[in-house]
Coordinates of C-alpha atoms in Angstrom, one line a residue:
X18 CA 23.0 56.9 7.9
X19 CA 24.2 53.4 7.2
X20 CA 24.7 52.7 10.9
X21 CA 21.1 53.7 11.6
X22 CA 19.9 51.5 8.8
X23 CA 21.7 48.5 10.2
X24 CA 20.3 49.1 13.7
X25 CA 16.8 49.4 12.2
X26 CA 17.1 46.1 10.4
X27 CA 18.4 44.4 13.6
X28 CA 15.4 45.7 15.6
X29 CA 13.0 44.4 13.0
X30 CA 14.6 41.0 12.9
X31 CA 14.6 40.7 16.7
X32 CA 10.9 41.8 16.7
X33 CA 10.0 39.0 14.3
X34 CA 11.8 36.4 16.5
X35 CA 10.1 37.7 19.6
X36 CA 6.7 37.5 18.0
X37 CA 7.2 33.9 16.8
X38 CA 4.5 31.5 18.0
X39 CA 4.7 27.7 18.0
X40 CA 1.7 26.2 16.2
X41 CA 0.8 22.7 17.3
X42 CA -0.1 20.5 14.3
X43 CA -3.2 18.4 15.0
X44 CA -4.3 15.6 12.6
X45 CA -7.4 13.5 12.3
X46 CA -6.5 10.0 13.4
X47 CA -9.4 8.6 11.4
X48 CA -8.1 10.1 8.2
X49 CA -6.5 7.1 6.7
X50 CA -5.3 6.3 3.2
X51 CA -5.6 3.0 1.4
X52 CA -2.2 1.6 0.4
X53 CA -1.8 -0.9 -2.5
X54 CA 1.4 -2.7 -3.4
X55 CA 1.7 -5.2 -6.3
X56 CA 4.7 -6.3 -8.3
X57 CA 3.1 -8.4 -11.0
X58 CA 4.7 -10.1 -14.0
X59 CA 3.8 -11.7 -17.4
X60 CA 5.7 -14.8 -16.3
X61 CA 3.1 -15.6 -13.6
X62 CA -0.6 -16.6 -13.8
X63 CA -1.2 -16.2 -10.1
X64 CA -0.7 -12.8 -8.6
X65 CA -0.7 -11.2 -5.2
X66 CA -1.6 -7.7 -4.0
X67 CA -1.0 -6.2 -0.6
X68 CA -3.5 -3.8 0.9
X69 CA -3.4 -1.8 4.1
X70 CA -4.8 1.4 5.6
X71 CA -2.1 4.0 6.6
X72 CA -3.0 6.4 9.4
X73 CA -0.7 9.1 10.9
X74 CA -0.1 7.0 13.9
X75 CA -0.5 3.4 12.7
X76 CA -0.9 0.9 9.9
X77 CA -3.9 -1.5 9.8
X78 CA -4.6 -4.6 7.7
X79 CA -7.5 -4.3 5.3
X80 CA -9.7 -7.4 5.1
X81 CA -13.1 -7.4 3.5
X82 CA -12.1 -5.1 0.6
X83 CA -13.3 -5.7 -2.9
X84 CA -10.3 -6.0 -5.2
X85 CA -10.7 -6.3 -8.9
X86 CA -8.2 -6.6 -11.8
X87 CA -9.2 -5.5 -15.3
X88 CA -7.1 -6.7 -18.3
X89 CA -8.2 -4.8 -21.3
X90 CA -11.6 -4.5 -19.7
X91 CA -11.9 -8.2 -18.7
X92 CA -12.5 -8.6 -15.0
X93 CA -10.9 -10.9 -12.4
X94 CA -11.8 -10.8 -8.7
X95 CA -9.1 -11.1 -6.1
X96 CA -9.7 -13.1 -2.9
X97 CA -8.2 -12.3 0.4
X98 CA -5.8 -14.8 2.1
X99 CA -7.4 -16.0 5.4
X100 CA -6.9 -13.3 8.0
X101 CA -4.0 -13.8 10.4
X102 CA -2.1 -16.1 8.1
X103 CA 0.4 -15.9 5.2
X104 CA 0.9 -18.9 3.0
X105 CA 1.1 -22.6 3.4
X106 CA 4.6 -23.8 4.3
X107 CA 5.6 -27.4 3.3
X108 CA 7.8 -29.4 5.6
X109 CA 10.4 -31.0 3.3
X110 CA 10.8 -34.1 5.5
X111 CA 7.2 -35.0 6.5
X112 CA 5.4 -33.4 3.5
X113 CA 2.9 -31.8 5.9
X114 CA 1.7 -28.2 5.3
X115 CA 1.0 -25.5 7.9
X116 CA -0.2 -22.0 7.9
X117 CA 2.4 -19.6 9.4
X118 CA 1.0 -16.7 11.5
X119 CA 1.1 -13.3 9.8
X120 CA 2.1 -10.5 12.1
X121 CA 2.3 -7.8 9.4
X122 CA -0.4 -5.1 9.3
X123 CA -1.5 -5.8 5.7
X124 CA -3.9 -8.2 3.9
X125 CA -2.9 -10.3 0.9
X126 CA -5.3 -10.6 -2.0
X127 CA -4.7 -13.2 -4.7
X128 CA -6.1 -13.6 -8.2
X129 CA -5.4 -15.3 -11.5
X130 CA -4.9 -13.6 -14.8
X131 CA -2.7 -14.0 -17.9
X132 CA -0.8 -10.8 -18.9
X133 CA 1.0 -10.0 -22.1
X134 CA 2.9 -7.0 -23.4
X135 CA 0.6 -4.2 -24.6
X136 CA -2.2 -5.1 -22.1
X137 CA -3.8 -2.3 -20.1
X138 CA -4.1 -3.5 -16.5
X139 CA -6.2 -1.7 -14.0
X140 CA -6.4 -2.6 -10.3
X141 CA -9.3 -1.3 -8.2
X142 CA -9.8 -1.7 -4.5
X143 CA -12.9 -0.5 -2.6
X144 CA -14.0 -0.7 1.0
X145 CA -16.9 1.4 2.2
X146 CA -16.5 4.9 0.9
X147 CA -12.7 4.4 0.4
X148 CA -11.6 3.6 -3.2
X149 CA -8.2 3.5 -4.8
X150 CA -7.0 2.4 -8.2
X151 CA -4.0 2.1 -10.5
X152 CA -3.6 1.7 -14.2
X153 CA -0.6 0.7 -16.3
X154 CA 0.3 -0.6 -19.7
X155 CA 2.7 -3.5 -19.9
X156 CA 5.8 -2.7 -21.9
X157 CA 7.5 -4.9 -24.4
X158 CA 10.2 -7.3 -23.1
X159 CA 13.9 -6.8 -23.7
X160 CA 15.8 -9.2 -25.9
X161 CA 18.5 -11.4 -24.2
X162 CA 20.9 -11.8 -27.1
X163 CA 23.6 -13.9 -25.4
X164 CA 24.9 -14.9 -21.9
X165 CA 28.6 -15.8 -21.5
X166 CA 30.2 -17.0 -18.2
X167 CA 33.7 -17.3 -17.0
X168 CA 35.4 -18.2 -13.7
X169 CA 37.6 -15.5 -12.3
X170 CA 39.5 -14.8 -9.0
X171 CA 39.3 -11.4 -7.4
X172 CA 41.7 -10.2 -4.7
X173 CA 40.5 -8.0 -1.9
X174 CA 42.7 -6.3 0.6
X175 CA 41.4 -5.6 4.2
X176 CA 43.3 -3.1 6.3
X177 CA 43.1 -3.6 10.1
X178 CA 45.1 -2.1 12.9
X179 CA 48.7 -2.9 12.4
X180 CA 48.3 -5.4 9.6
X181 CA 46.9 -6.0 6.1
X182 CA 45.1 -9.1 5.0
X183 CA 44.7 -10.3 1.5
X184 CA 41.7 -12.3 0.6
X185 CA 40.9 -14.1 -2.7
X186 CA 37.4 -15.1 -3.8
X187 CA 36.4 -17.1 -6.8
X188 CA 33.5 -15.6 -8.8
X189 CA 31.4 -16.6 -11.8
X190 CA 31.4 -13.7 -14.2
X191 CA 28.3 -13.1 -16.3
X192 CA 28.4 -11.1 -19.5
X193 CA 24.9 -10.5 -20.8
X194 CA 24.1 -8.9 -24.2
X195 CA 20.7 -7.1 -24.3
X196 CA 18.8 -5.6 -27.2
X197 CA 16.9 -2.5 -26.3
X198 CA 13.2 -2.1 -27.2
X199 CA 13.2 0.6 -29.9
X200 CA 11.2 3.7 -30.1
X201 CA 10.4 4.2 -26.4
X202 CA 12.1 4.9 -23.1
X203 CA 12.8 1.6 -21.3
X204 CA 13.5 0.6 -17.7
X205 CA 14.9 -2.8 -16.7
X206 CA 16.1 -4.9 -13.8
X207 CA 18.2 -8.0 -13.6
X208 CA 16.9 -10.9 -11.4
X209 CA 19.0 -14.0 -11.0
X210 CA 17.9 -17.0 -8.9
X211 CA 19.0 -20.6 -8.4
X212 CA 16.9 -23.8 -8.0
X213 CA 18.5 -26.8 -6.4
X214 CA 17.1 -30.3 -6.4
X215 CA 18.7 -32.8 -4.0
X216 CA 18.0 -36.5 -4.8
X217 CA 18.8 -38.7 -1.8
X218 CA 19.5 -42.4 -1.6
X219 CA 20.6 -44.8 1.1
X220 CA 22.2 -48.3 1.2
X221 CA 18.8 -50.0 1.3
X222 CA 16.7 -47.7 -0.9
X223 CA 17.4 -45.7 -4.0
X224 CA 16.1 -42.2 -4.5
X225 CA 13.8 -42.3 -1.5
X226 CA 13.4 -38.5 -1.2
X227 CA 13.7 -35.4 -3.4
X228 CA 14.0 -32.0 -1.9
X229 CA 13.8 -28.8 -3.9
X230 CA 15.7 -25.8 -2.5
X231 CA 14.6 -22.8 -4.3
X232 CA 14.2 -20.8 -6.3
X233 CA 16.5 -18.7 -4.2
X234 CA 17.0 -15.1 -5.2
X235 CA 20.5 -13.7 -4.9
X236 CA 20.6 -10.6 -2.7
X237 CA 22.9 -7.6 -3.1
X238 CA 25.6 -9.2 -1.0
X239 CA 26.2 -11.9 -3.5
X240 CA 24.8 -10.3 -6.6
X241 CA 27.3 -7.6 -7.1
X242 CA 26.6 -4.2 -8.8
X243 CA 25.8 -4.2 -12.5
X244 CA 28.4 -2.8 -14.8
X245 CA 27.4 -1.3 -18.2
X246 CA 30.3 -1.6 -20.6
X247 CA 30.4 2.2 -21.4
X248 CA 33.9 3.0 -20.2
X249 CA 33.3 2.9 -16.5
X250 CA 35.2 0.2 -14.6
X251 CA 32.5 -0.2 -11.9
X252 CA 28.8 0.1 -11.5
X253 CA 29.0 3.5 -9.8
X254 CA 27.6 6.2 -12.1
X255 CA 26.5 3.7 -14.7
X256 CA 22.9 3.2 -13.8
X257 CA 21.5 6.3 -12.2
X258 CA 21.4 10.0 -12.9
X259 CA 22.9 10.5 -9.4
X260 CA 25.8 8.6 -7.9
X261 CA 24.8 5.9 -5.5
X262 CA 27.2 3.6 -3.6
X263 CA 25.4 0.3 -4.4
X264 CA 22.6 -0.7 -6.8
X265 CA 20.6 -2.8 -4.4
X266 CA 17.5 -3.0 -6.7
X267 CA 19.6 -4.0 -9.8
X268 CA 17.6 -1.7 -12.0
X269 CA 18.8 0.6 -14.9
X270 CA 17.4 2.6 -17.8
X271 CA 18.4 2.5 -21.5
X272 CA 19.5 6.1 -21.6
X273 CA 23.1 4.9 -22.4
X274 CA 22.1 2.5 -25.2
X275 CA 18.9 3.9 -26.6
X276 CA 17.6 1.8 -29.5
X277 CA 20.7 -0.3 -29.7
X278 CA 22.5 -3.0 -27.7
X279 CA 24.3 -3.1 -24.4
X280 CA 26.6 -5.4 -22.5
X281 CA 25.8 -5.9 -18.8
X282 CA 28.3 -7.6 -16.5
X283 CA 27.9 -8.8 -13.0
X284 CA 29.7 -11.3 -10.6
X285 CA 28.4 -14.0 -8.2
X286 CA 30.6 -15.9 -5.8
X287 CA 31.2 -19.4 -7.1
X288 CA 30.2 -21.1 -3.8
X289 CA 26.7 -20.0 -4.5
X290 CA 26.5 -22.5 -7.3
X291 CA 27.5 -25.5 -5.1
X292 CA 25.0 -27.7 -3.4
X293 CA 24.7 -27.7 0.4
X294 CA 24.0 -31.4 1.1
X295 CA 25.8 -31.8 4.4
X296 CA 22.5 -31.4 6.2
X297 CA 21.3 -34.7 4.7
X298 CA 24.3 -36.8 5.6
X299 CA 22.5 -38.4 8.6
X300 CA 19.7 -39.8 6.4
X301 CA 21.4 -40.5 3.1
X302 CA 24.6 -42.2 1.9
X303 CA 24.5 -40.6 -1.5
X304 CA 23.2 -37.1 -2.6
X305 CA 22.9 -36.0 -6.2
X306 CA 22.6 -32.3 -6.6
X307 CA 21.1 -30.8 -9.7
X308 CA 21.0 -27.0 -10.1
X309 CA 19.4 -24.6 -12.5
X310 CA 20.4 -20.9 -12.8
X311 CA 17.8 -18.6 -14.2
X312 CA 18.5 -15.1 -15.3
X313 CA 15.4 -13.0 -16.0
X314 CA 15.3 -9.4 -17.1
X315 CA 12.2 -7.4 -16.3
X316 CA 10.9 -4.4 -18.2
X317 CA 8.5 -1.9 -16.5
X318 CA 7.3 1.6 -16.7
X319 CA 8.9 4.9 -15.4
X320 CA 6.7 5.0 -12.3
X321 CA 8.1 1.7 -11.0
X322 CA 11.6 2.7 -11.9
X323 CA 11.2 5.9 -9.8
X324 CA 9.9 3.7 -7.0
X325 CA 12.9 1.4 -7.1
X326 CA 15.3 4.3 -7.2
X327 CA 13.7 5.8 -4.1
X328 CA 14.0 2.4 -2.3
X329 CA 17.6 2.2 -3.4
X330 CA 18.4 5.7 -2.1
X331 CA 17.0 5.0 1.3
X332 CA 18.9 1.7 1.6
X333 CA 22.1 3.4 0.5
X334 CA 21.8 5.8 3.4
X335 CA 21.0 3.3 6.1
X336 CA 17.2 3.2 6.2
X337 CA 15.5 -0.2 6.8
X338 CA 12.9 0.0 4.2
X339 CA 9.6 -1.9 4.5
X340 CA 7.6 -0.2 1.7
X341 CA 4.5 -2.4 2.2
X342 CA 3.7 -1.3 5.8
X343 CA 5.8 1.9 6.4
X344 CA 4.0 5.2 6.0
X345 CA 6.9 6.5 3.9
X346 CA 6.6 9.0 1.2
X347 CA 7.7 7.1 -1.9
X348 CA 6.9 7.6 -5.6
X349 CA 3.7 5.7 -6.6
X350 CA 0.9 5.4 -9.1
X351 CA -2.1 4.7 -7.0
X352 CA -4.9 7.2 -7.3
X353 CA -7.0 7.9 -4.2
X354 CA -4.4 6.3 -2.0
X355 CA -0.8 5.4 -1.8
X356 CA 1.5 2.7 -3.2
X357 CA 2.7 1.2 -6.4
X358 CA 1.3 -1.4 -8.8
X359 CA 3.6 -2.6 -11.7
X360 CA 3.2 -5.3 -14.3
X361 CA 6.6 -6.2 -15.7
X362 CA 7.2 -8.1 -19.0
X363 CA 9.9 -10.7 -18.4
X364 CA 12.5 -12.3 -20.6
X365 CA 14.5 -15.2 -19.2
X366 CA 17.1 -17.8 -19.8
X367 CA 17.8 -21.1 -17.9
X368 CA 21.4 -22.4 -17.5
X369 CA 21.8 -26.0 -16.3
X370 CA 24.8 -26.3 -14.0
X371 CA 27.0 -29.4 -13.6
X372 CA 25.6 -32.2 -11.4
X373 CA 27.4 -32.8 -8.1
X374 CA 27.5 -36.1 -6.3
X375 CA 28.3 -36.4 -2.6
X376 CA 29.0 -39.7 -0.9
X377 CA 28.9 -40.2 2.9
X378 CA 32.4 -40.7 4.2
X379 CA 34.1 -38.9 1.3
X380 CA 32.7 -35.4 2.0
X381 CA 32.1 -35.4 5.7
X382 CA 34.7 -32.7 6.4
X383 CA 33.6 -30.4 3.6
X384 CA 31.1 -27.6 4.2
X385 CA 29.3 -25.8 1.5
X386 CA 27.6 -22.5 2.2

């Protein structure tokens, strides 16, 4: 009896396989969705939104749309950047400006508005019968209680075929004490950047040119993973519910220090804090380099945190993420379309770094990267 039952089941399964039909999926190429991306901040008065139309087979720019920002009901109208161009680029030597061609399939819209914590911000975009909108409330900023620095040397060991190489790198260690916003769930990101001002002079004329390099954001290769001081010796496992190799987006929640304080530590190679004046040696005999390091901590809502986590997951597994233009399924908060609009409240601290002086003839064989 059991043998007959098995044979009957096999016949039924084979019958289902034999009757399987391949159904061709057909989609409407004109069925596009509006995509809006905007990462806005209370620290800025001028803001930029990126709009595009996403179709199953392509991404198009979206000029001619009506884009409005409402702050607690007060309206600001966004204007599109001239089609086919990005922004004006200033030549540091001649002082001339030029418009750089934009080859990306999106349109930039710019507007002015002053944001503060607690504001309700609504973004609406309309073109023809297509309309999308997003609404968010700006969270309270985190308190930066203290920032301490120390210079440390870390040793790395590289194993190659038949030999082992030891490499030492000097780092600046940052220990930041944060005070969590009480009574709510909070989501943060650390954002360090450096602004460098090179003052040039020659034998015949003093201070004849000033070049500002920056602000330059530090990417994940130099801005190492955040470490919360909760017993873990590295960043892995500290900041996400799931384990990720690298925290590319530098974001974390307050789940491990709810309504209290936390110490966050990270490392930046010390060469990043040096000037790079060797490119000016042919026009100046003396270069004075002044540098400012700014550390900002942004606070945002859960939807943007989910978005950053999704971006981080994709980067960790080798995807080249271009969230503005790629038709990728990512968490968002845009109704009637796709994308993400966030307005972060920002706390920041500026640290003035020691001035460096470079003289032609004395530093000719020294290279700074």
